[in-house]
Every structure is written in structure tokens, then in C-alpha cells.
């Protein structure tokens, strides 16, 4: 389990050299977005289409992100997986709450516990 301090340290390091991990973030995001379509219910897909937040769909995104993160299991990968899910949620027009304040850490916890 990655601690909040480890997560924040990784976030700080990544922000200092974003270009080094941007390909990893993009890869995670692409894989998660593609794979979630295979496991989403019709209702979840309708909620995405209609911009209605759906917690079960966020849970599925978190499980897929956990699979990506567990390939290395380090704090940097967790940050990348967290950013991937948070930006997907934003793209679904479900809000930016996971991109601001303590939201990234909350999403990181959801991913670790998925």
C-alpha cells in the first residue's frame, strides 16, 4: 500500500519532469478507456453518454487502473493510474473533483482498494 506521503512525493517529482512519464499516463488512460467498454453495462454506457455520474462505472475504472498500477506497484505508477482515471472522469463530464485538492489522493485510495 502506497502512503499519502509517498504518493505526494511521487506527484512532486512527476510535476518536475512531466514529459518523462506522460507516455505512461497516456498508455494507462488509453488501455483503461478501451477496456472499460468491454465490461460496462448498457446503463453505465448510457450514463457516460448522458453525462450522469455513475459510481459503479468509476469502480470499474479503478479496478482497471489497479491492474495497470500493479504491474510495477510503485508510487509513480499509482500517480499515473490515478491521473488516467481522474481525466477519464473529467472527460465523461462527471466533474473535476478528482483533479483538485485532496481528490487525487482519494482516487489513489480507491484504486489501491479496488
PDB file of N, CA and C in Angstrom:
ATOM      1  N   UNK A   1       0.837  -1.177   0.000  1.00  0.00           N
ATOM      2  CA  UNK A   1       0.000   0.000   0.000  1.00  0.00           C
ATOM      3  C   UNK A   1       0.886   1.246   0.000  1.00  0.00           C
ATOM      4  N   UNK A   2       0.619   2.146  -0.926  1.00  0.00           N
ATOM      5  CA  UNK A   2       1.358   3.399  -1.025  1.00  0.00           C
ATOM      6  C   UNK A   2       0.749   4.394  -0.025  1.00  0.00           C
ATOM      7  N   UNK A   3       1.599   5.063   0.736  1.00  0.00           N
ATOM      8  CA  UNK A   3       1.111   6.049   1.692  1.00  0.00           C
ATOM      9  C   UNK A   3       0.870   7.387   0.992  1.00  0.00           C
ATOM     10  N   UNK A   4       0.137   8.245   1.674  1.00  0.00           N
ATOM     11  CA  UNK A   4      -0.130   9.577   1.129  1.00  0.00           C
ATOM     12  C   UNK A   4       1.184  10.336   0.913  1.00  0.00           C
ATOM     13  N   UNK A   5       2.120  10.199   1.833  1.00  0.00           N
ATOM     14  CA  UNK A   5       3.399  10.890   1.708  1.00  0.00           C
ATOM     15  C   UNK A   5       4.179  10.392   0.490  1.00  0.00           C
ATOM     16  N   UNK A   6       4.186   9.084   0.278  1.00  0.00           N
ATOM     17  CA  UNK A   6       4.866   8.524  -0.895  1.00  0.00           C
ATOM     18  C   UNK A   6       4.200   8.999  -2.184  1.00  0.00           C
ATOM     19  N   UNK A   7       2.868   9.031  -2.156  1.00  0.00           N
ATOM     20  CA  UNK A   7       2.110   9.481  -3.320  1.00  0.00           C
ATOM     21  C   UNK A   7       2.413  10.942  -3.630  1.00  0.00           C
ATOM     22  N   UNK A   8       2.419  11.774  -2.603  1.00  0.00           N
ATOM     23  CA  UNK A   8       2.687  13.201  -2.796  1.00  0.00           C
ATOM     24  C   UNK A   8       4.121  13.453  -3.248  1.00  0.00           C
ATOM     25  N   UNK A   9       5.058  12.663  -2.758  1.00  0.00           N
ATOM     26  CA  UNK A   9       6.448  12.788  -3.206  1.00  0.00           C
ATOM     27  C   UNK A   9       6.548  12.425  -4.689  1.00  0.00           C
ATOM     28  N   UNK A  10       5.907  11.344  -5.079  1.00  0.00           N
ATOM     29  CA  UNK A  10       5.912  10.946  -6.491  1.00  0.00           C
ATOM     30  C   UNK A  10       5.263  12.031  -7.347  1.00  0.00           C
ATOM     31  N   UNK A  11       4.146  12.593  -6.872  1.00  0.00           N
ATOM     32  CA  UNK A  11       3.459  13.660  -7.613  1.00  0.00           C
ATOM     33  C   UNK A  11       4.394  14.853  -7.805  1.00  0.00           C
ATOM     34  N   UNK A  12       5.103  15.218  -6.763  1.00  0.00           N
ATOM     35  CA  UNK A  12       6.026  16.347  -6.839  1.00  0.00           C
ATOM     36  C   UNK A  12       7.145  16.080  -7.840  1.00  0.00           C
ATOM     37  N   UNK A  13       7.690  14.874  -7.812  1.00  0.00           N
ATOM     38  CA  UNK A  13       8.763  14.517  -8.739  1.00  0.00           C
ATOM     39  C   UNK A  13       8.248  14.504 -10.176  1.00  0.00           C
ATOM     40  N   UNK A  14       7.053  13.988 -10.374  1.00  0.00           N
ATOM     41  CA  UNK A  14       6.474  13.914 -11.716  1.00  0.00           C
ATOM     42  C   UNK A  14       6.207  15.317 -12.256  1.00  0.00           C
ATOM     43  N   UNK A  15       5.667  16.182 -11.416  1.00  0.00           N
ATOM     44  CA  UNK A  15       5.389  17.559 -11.856  1.00  0.00           C
ATOM     45  C   UNK A  15       6.657  18.276 -12.271  1.00  0.00           C
ATOM     46  N   UNK A  16       7.777  17.892 -11.701  1.00  0.00           N
ATOM     47  CA  UNK A  16       9.058  18.486 -12.066  1.00  0.00           C
ATOM     48  C   UNK A  16       9.598  17.981 -13.387  1.00  0.00           C
ATOM     49  N   UNK A  17       9.085  16.837 -13.848  1.00  0.00           N
ATOM     50  CA  UNK A  17       9.558  16.250 -15.104  1.00  0.00           C
ATOM     51  C   UNK A  17       8.416  15.476 -15.762  1.00  0.00           C
ATOM     52  N   UNK A  18       7.335  16.177 -16.036  1.00  0.00           N
ATOM     53  CA  UNK A  18       6.128  15.562 -16.568  1.00  0.00           C
ATOM     54  C   UNK A  18       6.367  14.808 -17.876  1.00  0.00           C
ATOM     55  N   UNK A  19       7.198  15.344 -18.714  1.00  0.00           N
ATOM     56  CA  UNK A  19       7.420  14.720 -20.026  1.00  0.00           C
ATOM     57  C   UNK A  19       8.001  13.311 -19.909  1.00  0.00           C
ATOM     58  N   UNK A  20       8.659  13.021 -18.812  1.00  0.00           N
ATOM     59  CA  UNK A  20       9.251  11.694 -18.632  1.00  0.00           C
ATOM     60  C   UNK A  20       8.193  10.619 -18.403  1.00  0.00           C
ATOM     61  N   UNK A  21       7.046  10.989 -17.807  1.00  0.00           N
ATOM     62  CA  UNK A  21       6.016   9.991 -17.502  1.00  0.00           C
ATOM     63  C   UNK A  21       4.739  10.174 -18.301  1.00  0.00           C
ATOM     64  N   UNK A  22       4.655  11.228 -19.097  1.00  0.00           N
ATOM     65  CA  UNK A  22       3.457  11.458 -19.894  1.00  0.00           C
ATOM     66  C   UNK A  22       3.099  10.261 -20.781  1.00  0.00           C
ATOM     67  N   UNK A  23       4.059   9.620 -21.421  1.00  0.00           N
ATOM     68  CA  UNK A  23       3.707   8.439 -22.220  1.00  0.00           C
ATOM     69  C   UNK A  23       3.057   7.325 -21.383  1.00  0.00           C
ATOM     70  N   UNK A  24       3.521   7.143 -20.150  1.00  0.00           N
ATOM     71  CA  UNK A  24       2.935   6.130 -19.270  1.00  0.00           C
ATOM     72  C   UNK A  24       1.500   6.507 -18.927  1.00  0.00           C
ATOM     73  N   UNK A  25       1.257   7.773 -18.617  1.00  0.00           N
ATOM     74  CA  UNK A  25      -0.104   8.228 -18.311  1.00  0.00           C
ATOM     75  C   UNK A  25      -1.024   8.023 -19.500  1.00  0.00           C
ATOM     76  N   UNK A  26      -0.554   8.372 -20.667  1.00  0.00           N
ATOM     77  CA  UNK A  26      -1.360   8.230 -21.886  1.00  0.00           C
ATOM     78  C   UNK A  26      -1.660   6.760 -22.158  1.00  0.00           C
ATOM     79  N   UNK A  27      -0.668   5.917 -21.976  1.00  0.00           N
ATOM     80  CA  UNK A  27      -0.864   4.477 -22.178  1.00  0.00           C
ATOM     81  C   UNK A  27      -1.907   3.926 -21.213  1.00  0.00           C
ATOM     82  N   UNK A  28      -1.776   4.260 -19.932  1.00  0.00           N
ATOM     83  CA  UNK A  28      -2.755   3.806 -18.939  1.00  0.00           C
ATOM     84  C   UNK A  28      -4.156   4.267 -19.319  1.00  0.00           C
ATOM     85  N   UNK A  29      -4.282   5.538 -19.662  1.00  0.00           N
ATOM     86  CA  UNK A  29      -5.584   6.110 -19.982  1.00  0.00           C
ATOM     87  C   UNK A  29      -6.192   5.409 -21.192  1.00  0.00           C
ATOM     88  N   UNK A  30      -5.412   5.214 -22.223  1.00  0.00           N
ATOM     89  CA  UNK A  30      -5.906   4.551 -23.439  1.00  0.00           C
ATOM     90  C   UNK A  30      -6.359   3.122 -23.139  1.00  0.00           C
ATOM     91  N   UNK A  31      -5.526   2.378 -22.408  1.00  0.00           N
ATOM     92  CA  UNK A  31      -5.864   1.000 -22.080  1.00  0.00           C
ATOM     93  C   UNK A  31      -7.133   0.916 -21.239  1.00  0.00           C
ATOM     94  N   UNK A  32      -7.239   1.782 -20.243  1.00  0.00           N
ATOM     95  CA  UNK A  32      -8.405   1.766 -19.355  1.00  0.00           C
ATOM     96  C   UNK A  32      -9.659   2.138 -20.132  1.00  0.00           C
ATOM     97  N   UNK A  33      -9.596   3.191 -20.945  1.00  0.00           N
ATOM     98  CA  UNK A  33     -10.765   3.628 -21.708  1.00  0.00           C
ATOM     99  C   UNK A  33     -11.231   2.560 -22.692  1.00  0.00           C
ATOM    100  N   UNK A  34     -10.303   1.891 -23.299  1.00  0.00           N
ATOM    101  CA  UNK A  34     -10.649   0.846 -24.268  1.00  0.00           C
ATOM    102  C   UNK A  34     -11.254  -0.364 -23.563  1.00  0.00           C
ATOM    103  N   UNK A  35     -10.630  -0.789 -22.490  1.00  0.00           N
ATOM    104  CA  UNK A  35     -11.050  -1.997 -21.793  1.00  0.00           C
ATOM    105  C   UNK A  35     -12.388  -1.824 -21.079  1.00  0.00           C
ATOM    106  N   UNK A  36     -12.650  -0.638 -20.548  1.00  0.00           N
ATOM    107  CA  UNK A  36     -13.892  -0.433 -19.798  1.00  0.00           C
ATOM    108  C   UNK A  36     -15.115  -0.612 -20.695  1.00  0.00           C
ATOM    109  N   UNK A  37     -14.963  -0.353 -21.972  1.00  0.00           N
ATOM    110  CA  UNK A  37     -16.095  -0.531 -22.889  1.00  0.00           C
ATOM    111  C   UNK A  37     -16.549  -1.993 -22.957  1.00  0.00           C
ATOM    112  N   UNK A  38     -15.621  -2.909 -22.756  1.00  0.00           N
ATOM    113  CA  UNK A  38     -15.954  -4.342 -22.806  1.00  0.00           C
ATOM    114  C   UNK A  38     -16.686  -4.823 -21.559  1.00  0.00           C
ATOM    115  N   UNK A  39     -16.561  -4.106 -20.451  1.00  0.00           N
ATOM    116  CA  UNK A  39     -17.156  -4.576 -19.196  1.00  0.00           C
ATOM    117  C   UNK A  39     -18.272  -3.674 -18.682  1.00  0.00           C
ATOM    118  N   UNK A  40     -18.512  -2.575 -19.372  1.00  0.00           N
ATOM    119  CA  UNK A  40     -19.559  -1.639 -18.935  1.00  0.00           C
ATOM    120  C   UNK A  40     -20.937  -2.171 -19.318  1.00  0.00           C
ATOM    121  N   UNK A  41     -21.891  -1.945 -18.419  1.00  0.00           N
ATOM    122  CA  UNK A  41     -23.276  -2.305 -18.708  1.00  0.00           C
ATOM    123  C   UNK A  41     -23.889  -1.270 -19.646  1.00  0.00           C
ATOM    124  N   UNK A  42     -25.035  -1.596 -20.210  1.00  0.00           N
ATOM    125  CA  UNK A  42     -25.739  -0.636 -21.061  1.00  0.00           C
ATOM    126  C   UNK A  42     -26.074   0.628 -20.291  1.00  0.00           C
ATOM    127  N   UNK A  43     -26.517   0.461 -19.041  1.00  0.00           N
ATOM    128  CA  UNK A  43     -26.860   1.627 -18.217  1.00  0.00           C
ATOM    129  C   UNK A  43     -25.645   2.511 -17.988  1.00  0.00           C
ATOM    130  N   UNK A  44     -24.498   1.903 -17.712  1.00  0.00           N
ATOM    131  CA  UNK A  44     -23.281   2.678 -17.488  1.00  0.00           C
ATOM    132  C   UNK A  44     -22.886   3.440 -18.746  1.00  0.00           C
ATOM    133  N   UNK A  45     -23.007   2.800 -19.891  1.00  0.00           N
ATOM    134  CA  UNK A  45     -22.680   3.475 -21.147  1.00  0.00           C
ATOM    135  C   UNK A  45     -23.650   4.618 -21.431  1.00  0.00           C
ATOM    136  N   UNK A  46     -24.911   4.417 -21.096  1.00  0.00           N
ATOM    137  CA  UNK A  46     -25.892   5.491 -21.243  1.00  0.00           C
ATOM    138  C   UNK A  46     -25.557   6.649 -20.311  1.00  0.00           C
ATOM    139  N   UNK A  47     -25.120   6.343 -19.104  1.00  0.00           N
ATOM    140  CA  UNK A  47     -24.754   7.391 -18.160  1.00  0.00           C
ATOM    141  C   UNK A  47     -23.542   8.184 -18.656  1.00  0.00           C
ATOM    142  N   UNK A  48     -22.604   7.505 -19.288  1.00  0.00           N
ATOM    143  CA  UNK A  48     -21.460   8.208 -19.874  1.00  0.00           C
ATOM    144  C   UNK A  48     -21.966   9.121 -20.988  1.00  0.00           C
ATOM    145  N   UNK A  49     -22.780   8.576 -21.850  1.00  0.00           N
ATOM    146  CA  UNK A  49     -23.317   9.357 -22.969  1.00  0.00           C
ATOM    147  C   UNK A  49     -24.083  10.581 -22.487  1.00  0.00           C
ATOM    148  N   UNK A  50     -24.859  10.404 -21.419  1.00  0.00           N
ATOM    149  CA  UNK A  50     -25.728  11.468 -20.921  1.00  0.00           C
ATOM    150  C   UNK A  50     -25.094  12.303 -19.802  1.00  0.00           C
ATOM    151  N   UNK A  51     -23.810  12.084 -19.539  1.00  0.00           N
ATOM    152  CA  UNK A  51     -23.050  12.853 -18.531  1.00  0.00           C
ATOM    153  C   UNK A  51     -23.651  12.730 -17.132  1.00  0.00           C
ATOM    154  N   UNK A  52     -24.158  11.546 -16.792  1.00  0.00           N
ATOM    155  CA  UNK A  52     -24.675  11.275 -15.440  1.00  0.00           C
ATOM    156  C   UNK A  52     -23.634  10.449 -14.703  1.00  0.00           C
ATOM    157  N   UNK A  53     -23.160  10.977 -13.580  1.00  0.00           N
ATOM    158  CA  UNK A  53     -22.117  10.270 -12.830  1.00  0.00           C
ATOM    159  C   UNK A  53     -22.631   8.904 -12.387  1.00  0.00           C
ATOM    160  N   UNK A  54     -21.774   7.909 -12.527  1.00  0.00           N
ATOM    161  CA  UNK A  54     -22.142   6.535 -12.214  1.00  0.00           C
ATOM    162  C   UNK A  54     -20.996   5.929 -11.402  1.00  0.00           C
ATOM    163  N   UNK A  55     -21.244   5.703 -10.116  1.00  0.00           N
ATOM    164  CA  UNK A  55     -20.192   5.207  -9.225  1.00  0.00           C
ATOM    165  C   UNK A  55     -19.730   3.798  -9.594  1.00  0.00           C
ATOM    166  N   UNK A  56     -20.618   2.967 -10.103  1.00  0.00           N
ATOM    167  CA  UNK A  56     -20.186   1.610 -10.476  1.00  0.00           C
ATOM    168  C   UNK A  56     -19.234   1.659 -11.675  1.00  0.00           C
ATOM    169  N   UNK A  57     -19.426   2.629 -12.547  1.00  0.00           N
ATOM    170  CA  UNK A  57     -18.507   2.791 -13.672  1.00  0.00           C
ATOM    171  C   UNK A  57     -17.157   3.303 -13.164  1.00  0.00           C
ATOM    172  N   UNK A  58     -17.172   4.213 -12.197  1.00  0.00           N
ATOM    173  CA  UNK A  58     -15.909   4.682 -11.609  1.00  0.00           C
ATOM    174  C   UNK A  58     -15.201   3.523 -10.915  1.00  0.00           C
ATOM    175  N   UNK A  59     -15.955   2.652 -10.256  1.00  0.00           N
ATOM    176  CA  UNK A  59     -15.349   1.466  -9.629  1.00  0.00           C
ATOM    177  C   UNK A  59     -14.669   0.588 -10.670  1.00  0.00           C
ATOM    178  N   UNK A  60     -15.302   0.420 -11.814  1.00  0.00           N
ATOM    179  CA  UNK A  60     -14.694  -0.388 -12.889  1.00  0.00           C
ATOM    180  C   UNK A  60     -13.426   0.277 -13.406  1.00  0.00           C
ATOM    181  N   UNK A  61     -13.469   1.590 -13.574  1.00  0.00           N
ATOM    182  CA  UNK A  61     -12.259   2.308 -13.998  1.00  0.00           C
ATOM    183  C   UNK A  61     -11.145   2.105 -12.981  1.00  0.00           C
ATOM    184  N   UNK A  62     -11.487   2.144 -11.706  1.00  0.00           N
ATOM    185  CA  UNK A  62     -10.487   1.959 -10.644  1.00  0.00           C
ATOM    186  C   UNK A  62      -9.908   0.548 -10.668  1.00  0.00           C
ATOM    187  N   UNK A  63     -10.737  -0.451 -10.902  1.00  0.00           N
ATOM    188  CA  UNK A  63     -10.218  -1.826 -10.974  1.00  0.00           C
ATOM    189  C   UNK A  63      -9.253  -1.981 -12.145  1.00  0.00           C
ATOM    190  N   UNK A  64      -9.595  -1.390 -13.274  1.00  0.00           N
ATOM    191  CA  UNK A  64      -8.703  -1.456 -14.435  1.00  0.00           C
ATOM    192  C   UNK A  64      -7.409  -0.692 -14.163  1.00  0.00           C
ATOM    193  N   UNK A  65      -7.520   0.454 -13.499  1.00  0.00           N
ATOM    194  CA  UNK A  65      -6.331   1.230 -13.152  1.00  0.00           C
ATOM    195  C   UNK A  65      -5.453   0.458 -12.176  1.00  0.00           C
ATOM    196  N   UNK A  66      -6.079  -0.260 -11.256  1.00  0.00           N
ATOM    197  CA  UNK A  66      -5.310  -1.073 -10.305  1.00  0.00           C
ATOM    198  C   UNK A  66      -4.484  -2.119 -11.058  1.00  0.00           C
ATOM    199  N   UNK A  67      -5.076  -2.720 -12.073  1.00  0.00           N
ATOM    200  CA  UNK A  67      -4.344  -3.704 -12.875  1.00  0.00           C
ATOM    201  C   UNK A  67      -3.114  -3.072 -13.520  1.00  0.00           C
ATOM    202  N   UNK A  68      -3.268  -1.856 -14.038  1.00  0.00           N
ATOM    203  CA  UNK A  68      -2.136  -1.154 -14.650  1.00  0.00           C
ATOM    204  C   UNK A  68      -1.078  -0.833 -13.593  1.00  0.00           C
ATOM    205  N   UNK A  69      -1.520  -0.282 -12.470  1.00  0.00           N
ATOM    206  CA  UNK A  69      -0.595   0.126 -11.413  1.00  0.00           C
ATOM    207  C   UNK A  69       0.173  -1.072 -10.852  1.00  0.00           C
ATOM    208  N   UNK A  70      -0.501  -2.190 -10.671  1.00  0.00           N
ATOM    209  CA  UNK A  70       0.135  -3.349 -10.036  1.00  0.00           C
ATOM    210  C   UNK A  70       1.249  -3.957 -10.874  1.00  0.00           C
ATOM    211  N   UNK A  71       1.352  -3.591 -12.140  1.00  0.00           N
ATOM    212  CA  UNK A  71       2.458  -4.094 -12.945  1.00  0.00           C
ATOM    213  C   UNK A  71       3.800  -3.673 -12.359  1.00  0.00           C
ATOM    214  N   UNK A  72       3.835  -2.492 -11.744  1.00  0.00           N
ATOM    215  CA  UNK A  72       5.066  -2.068 -11.073  1.00  0.00           C
ATOM    216  C   UNK A  72       4.850  -1.882  -9.575  1.00  0.00           C
ATOM    217  N   UNK A  73       3.672  -1.406  -9.199  1.00  0.00           N
ATOM    218  CA  UNK A  73       3.333  -1.258  -7.796  1.00  0.00           C
ATOM    219  C   UNK A  73       3.978  -0.081  -7.079  1.00  0.00           C
ATOM    220  N   UNK A  74       4.635   0.805  -7.830  1.00  0.00           N
ATOM    221  CA  UNK A  74       5.293   1.930  -7.172  1.00  0.00           C
ATOM    222  C   UNK A  74       4.405   3.178  -7.158  1.00  0.00           C
ATOM    223  N   UNK A  75       4.854   4.179  -6.418  1.00  0.00           N
ATOM    224  CA  UNK A  75       4.067   5.398  -6.236  1.00  0.00           C
ATOM    225  C   UNK A  75       3.922   6.179  -7.540  1.00  0.00           C
ATOM    226  N   UNK A  76       4.939   6.168  -8.368  1.00  0.00           N
ATOM    227  CA  UNK A  76       4.872   6.883  -9.646  1.00  0.00           C
ATOM    228  C   UNK A  76       3.796   6.268 -10.534  1.00  0.00           C
ATOM    229  N   UNK A  77       3.746   4.958 -10.600  1.00  0.00           N
ATOM    230  CA  UNK A  77       2.728   4.293 -11.408  1.00  0.00           C
ATOM    231  C   UNK A  77       1.328   4.525 -10.850  1.00  0.00           C
ATOM    232  N   UNK A  78       1.218   4.569  -9.531  1.00  0.00           N
ATOM    233  CA  UNK A  78      -0.074   4.865  -8.923  1.00  0.00           C
ATOM    234  C   UNK A  78      -0.524   6.268  -9.299  1.00  0.00           C
ATOM    235  N   UNK A  79       0.392   7.213  -9.271  1.00  0.00           N
ATOM    236  CA  UNK A  79       0.045   8.574  -9.664  1.00  0.00           C
ATOM    237  C   UNK A  79      -0.422   8.605 -11.124  1.00  0.00           C
ATOM    238  N   UNK A  80       0.279   7.913 -11.991  1.00  0.00           N
ATOM    239  CA  UNK A  80      -0.103   7.874 -13.406  1.00  0.00           C
ATOM    240  C   UNK A  80      -1.475   7.233 -13.595  1.00  0.00           C
ATOM    241  N   UNK A  81      -1.731   6.149 -12.893  1.00  0.00           N
ATOM    242  CA  UNK A  81      -3.027   5.480 -12.985  1.00  0.00           C
ATOM    243  C   UNK A  81      -4.133   6.382 -12.438  1.00  0.00           C
ATOM    244  N   UNK A  82      -3.831   7.083 -11.359  1.00  0.00           N
ATOM    245  CA  UNK A  82      -4.801   7.998 -10.754  1.00  0.00           C
ATOM    246  C   UNK A  82      -5.134   9.132 -11.706  1.00  0.00           C
ATOM    247  N   UNK A  83      -4.131   9.717 -12.319  1.00  0.00           N
ATOM    248  CA  UNK A  83      -4.373  10.789 -13.284  1.00  0.00           C
ATOM    249  C   UNK A  83      -5.179  10.274 -14.474  1.00  0.00           C
ATOM    250  N   UNK A  84      -4.913   9.051 -14.889  1.00  0.00           N
ATOM    251  CA  UNK A  84      -5.661   8.478 -16.007  1.00  0.00           C
ATOM    252  C   UNK A  84      -7.147   8.411 -15.676  1.00  0.00           C
ATOM    253  N   UNK A  85      -7.481   7.856 -14.516  1.00  0.00           N
ATOM    254  CA  UNK A  85      -8.891   7.737 -14.134  1.00  0.00           C
ATOM    255  C   UNK A  85      -9.517   9.109 -13.914  1.00  0.00           C
ATOM    256  N   UNK A  86      -8.806   9.991 -13.242  1.00  0.00           N
ATOM    257  CA  UNK A  86      -9.349  11.325 -12.965  1.00  0.00           C
ATOM    258  C   UNK A  86      -9.650  12.084 -14.253  1.00  0.00           C
ATOM    259  N   UNK A  87      -8.804  11.940 -15.253  1.00  0.00           N
ATOM    260  CA  UNK A  87      -9.055  12.636 -16.514  1.00  0.00           C
ATOM    261  C   UNK A  87     -10.174  11.975 -17.308  1.00  0.00           C
ATOM    262  N   UNK A  88     -10.311  10.661 -17.179  1.00  0.00           N
ATOM    263  CA  UNK A  88     -11.448   9.985 -17.816  1.00  0.00           C
ATOM    264  C   UNK A  88     -12.751  10.480 -17.198  1.00  0.00           C
ATOM    265  N   UNK A  89     -12.801  10.541 -15.875  1.00  0.00           N
ATOM    266  CA  UNK A  89     -13.986  11.043 -15.175  1.00  0.00           C
ATOM    267  C   UNK A  89     -14.307  12.463 -15.655  1.00  0.00           C
ATOM    268  N   UNK A  90     -13.284  13.276 -15.802  1.00  0.00           N
ATOM    269  CA  UNK A  90     -13.477  14.646 -16.293  1.00  0.00           C
ATOM    270  C   UNK A  90     -14.025  14.625 -17.724  1.00  0.00           C
ATOM    271  N   UNK A  91     -13.474  13.774 -18.570  1.00  0.00           N
ATOM    272  CA  UNK A  91     -13.935  13.687 -19.957  1.00  0.00           C
ATOM    273  C   UNK A  91     -15.384  13.217 -20.049  1.00  0.00           C
ATOM    274  N   UNK A  92     -15.806  12.407 -19.098  1.00  0.00           N
ATOM    275  CA  UNK A  92     -17.204  11.956 -19.068  1.00  0.00           C
ATOM    276  C   UNK A  92     -18.130  13.067 -18.580  1.00  0.00           C
ATOM    277  N   UNK A  93     -17.572  14.240 -18.288  1.00  0.00           N
ATOM    278  CA  UNK A  93     -18.318  15.376 -17.733  1.00  0.00           C
ATOM    279  C   UNK A  93     -18.938  15.040 -16.390  1.00  0.00           C
ATOM    280  N   UNK A  94     -18.186  14.278 -15.588  1.00  0.00           N
ATOM    281  CA  UNK A  94     -18.630  13.905 -14.247  1.00  0.00           C
ATOM    282  C   UNK A  94     -17.940  14.748 -13.185  1.00  0.00           C
ATOM    283  N   UNK A  95     -17.237  15.786 -13.593  1.00  0.00           N
ATOM    284  CA  UNK A  95     -16.635  16.703 -12.646  1.00  0.00           C
ATOM    285  C   UNK A  95     -15.121  16.614 -12.581  1.00  0.00           C
ATOM    286  N   UNK A  96     -14.563  17.572 -11.876  1.00  0.00           N
ATOM    287  CA  UNK A  96     -13.109  17.665 -11.726  1.00  0.00           C
ATOM    288  C   UNK A  96     -12.668  17.418 -10.289  1.00  0.00           C
ATOM    289  N   UNK A  97     -13.580  16.909  -9.467  1.00  0.00           N
ATOM    290  CA  UNK A  97     -13.284  16.741  -8.043  1.00  0.00           C
ATOM    291  C   UNK A  97     -12.075  15.850  -7.788  1.00  0.00           C
ATOM    292  N   UNK A  98     -11.732  14.967  -8.718  1.00  0.00           N
ATOM    293  CA  UNK A  98     -10.592  14.084  -8.506  1.00  0.00           C
ATOM    294  C   UNK A  98      -9.281  14.690  -9.013  1.00  0.00           C
ATOM    295  N   UNK A  99      -9.375  15.867  -9.620  1.00  0.00           N
ATOM    296  CA  UNK A  99      -8.179  16.535 -10.124  1.00  0.00           C
ATOM    297  C   UNK A  99      -7.722  17.688  -9.239  1.00  0.00           C
ATOM    298  N   UNK A 100      -8.516  18.040  -8.248  1.00  0.00           N
ATOM    299  CA  UNK A 100      -8.199  19.191  -7.407  1.00  0.00           C
ATOM    300  C   UNK A 100      -8.163  18.789  -5.934  1.00  0.00           C
ATOM    301  N   UNK A 101      -7.467  19.606  -5.160  1.00  0.00           N
ATOM    302  CA  UNK A 101      -7.422  19.381  -3.716  1.00  0.00           C
ATOM    303  C   UNK A 101      -6.959  17.983  -3.363  1.00  0.00           C
ATOM    304  N   UNK A 102      -7.693  17.358  -2.473  1.00  0.00           N
ATOM    305  CA  UNK A 102      -7.362  16.014  -1.999  1.00  0.00           C
ATOM    306  C   UNK A 102      -7.943  14.930  -2.922  1.00  0.00           C
ATOM    307  N   UNK A 103      -8.557  15.355  -4.016  1.00  0.00           N
ATOM    308  CA  UNK A 103      -9.224  14.417  -4.916  1.00  0.00           C
ATOM    309  C   UNK A 103      -8.322  13.361  -5.516  1.00  0.00           C
ATOM    310  N   UNK A 104      -7.105  13.746  -5.873  1.00  0.00           N
ATOM    311  CA  UNK A 104      -6.190  12.752  -6.442  1.00  0.00           C
ATOM    312  C   UNK A 104      -5.875  11.667  -5.426  1.00  0.00           C
ATOM    313  N   UNK A 105      -5.634  12.055  -4.193  1.00  0.00           N
ATOM    314  CA  UNK A 105      -5.336  11.062  -3.168  1.00  0.00           C
ATOM    315  C   UNK A 105      -6.551  10.170  -2.925  1.00  0.00           C
ATOM    316  N   UNK A 106      -7.751  10.743  -2.902  1.00  0.00           N
ATOM    317  CA  UNK A 106      -8.968   9.944  -2.734  1.00  0.00           C
ATOM    318  C   UNK A 106      -9.094   8.915  -3.859  1.00  0.00           C
ATOM    319  N   UNK A 107      -8.792   9.330  -5.080  1.00  0.00           N
ATOM    320  CA  UNK A 107      -8.851   8.407  -6.214  1.00  0.00           C
ATOM    321  C   UNK A 107      -7.757   7.345  -6.081  1.00  0.00           C
ATOM    322  N   UNK A 108      -6.574   7.754  -5.633  1.00  0.00           N
ATOM    323  CA  UNK A 108      -5.485   6.789  -5.444  1.00  0.00           C
ATOM    324  C   UNK A 108      -5.884   5.709  -4.442  1.00  0.00           C
ATOM    325  N   UNK A 109      -6.564   6.117  -3.381  1.00  0.00           N
ATOM    326  CA  UNK A 109      -7.031   5.144  -2.401  1.00  0.00           C
ATOM    327  C   UNK A 109      -8.056   4.200  -3.024  1.00  0.00           C
ATOM    328  N   UNK A 110      -8.957   4.746  -3.818  1.00  0.00           N
ATOM    329  CA  UNK A 110      -9.968   3.894  -4.483  1.00  0.00           C
ATOM    330  C   UNK A 110      -9.297   2.862  -5.382  1.00  0.00           C
ATOM    331  N   UNK A 111      -8.262   3.297  -6.086  1.00  0.00           N
ATOM    332  CA  UNK A 111      -7.542   2.384  -6.986  1.00  0.00           C
ATOM    333  C   UNK A 111      -6.830   1.311  -6.173  1.00  0.00           C
ATOM    334  N   UNK A 112      -6.149   1.707  -5.117  1.00  0.00           N
ATOM    335  CA  UNK A 112      -5.423   0.729  -4.307  1.00  0.00           C
ATOM    336  C   UNK A 112      -6.365  -0.288  -3.659  1.00  0.00           C
ATOM    337  N   UNK A 113      -7.571   0.135  -3.331  1.00  0.00           N
ATOM    338  CA  UNK A 113      -8.527  -0.735  -2.661  1.00  0.00           C
ATOM    339  C   UNK A 113      -9.507  -1.423  -3.604  1.00  0.00           C
ATOM    340  N   UNK A 114      -9.340  -1.199  -4.897  1.00  0.00           N
ATOM    341  CA  UNK A 114     -10.290  -1.770  -5.876  1.00  0.00           C
ATOM    342  C   UNK A 114     -10.193  -3.285  -5.929  1.00  0.00           C
TER     343      UNK A 114
END
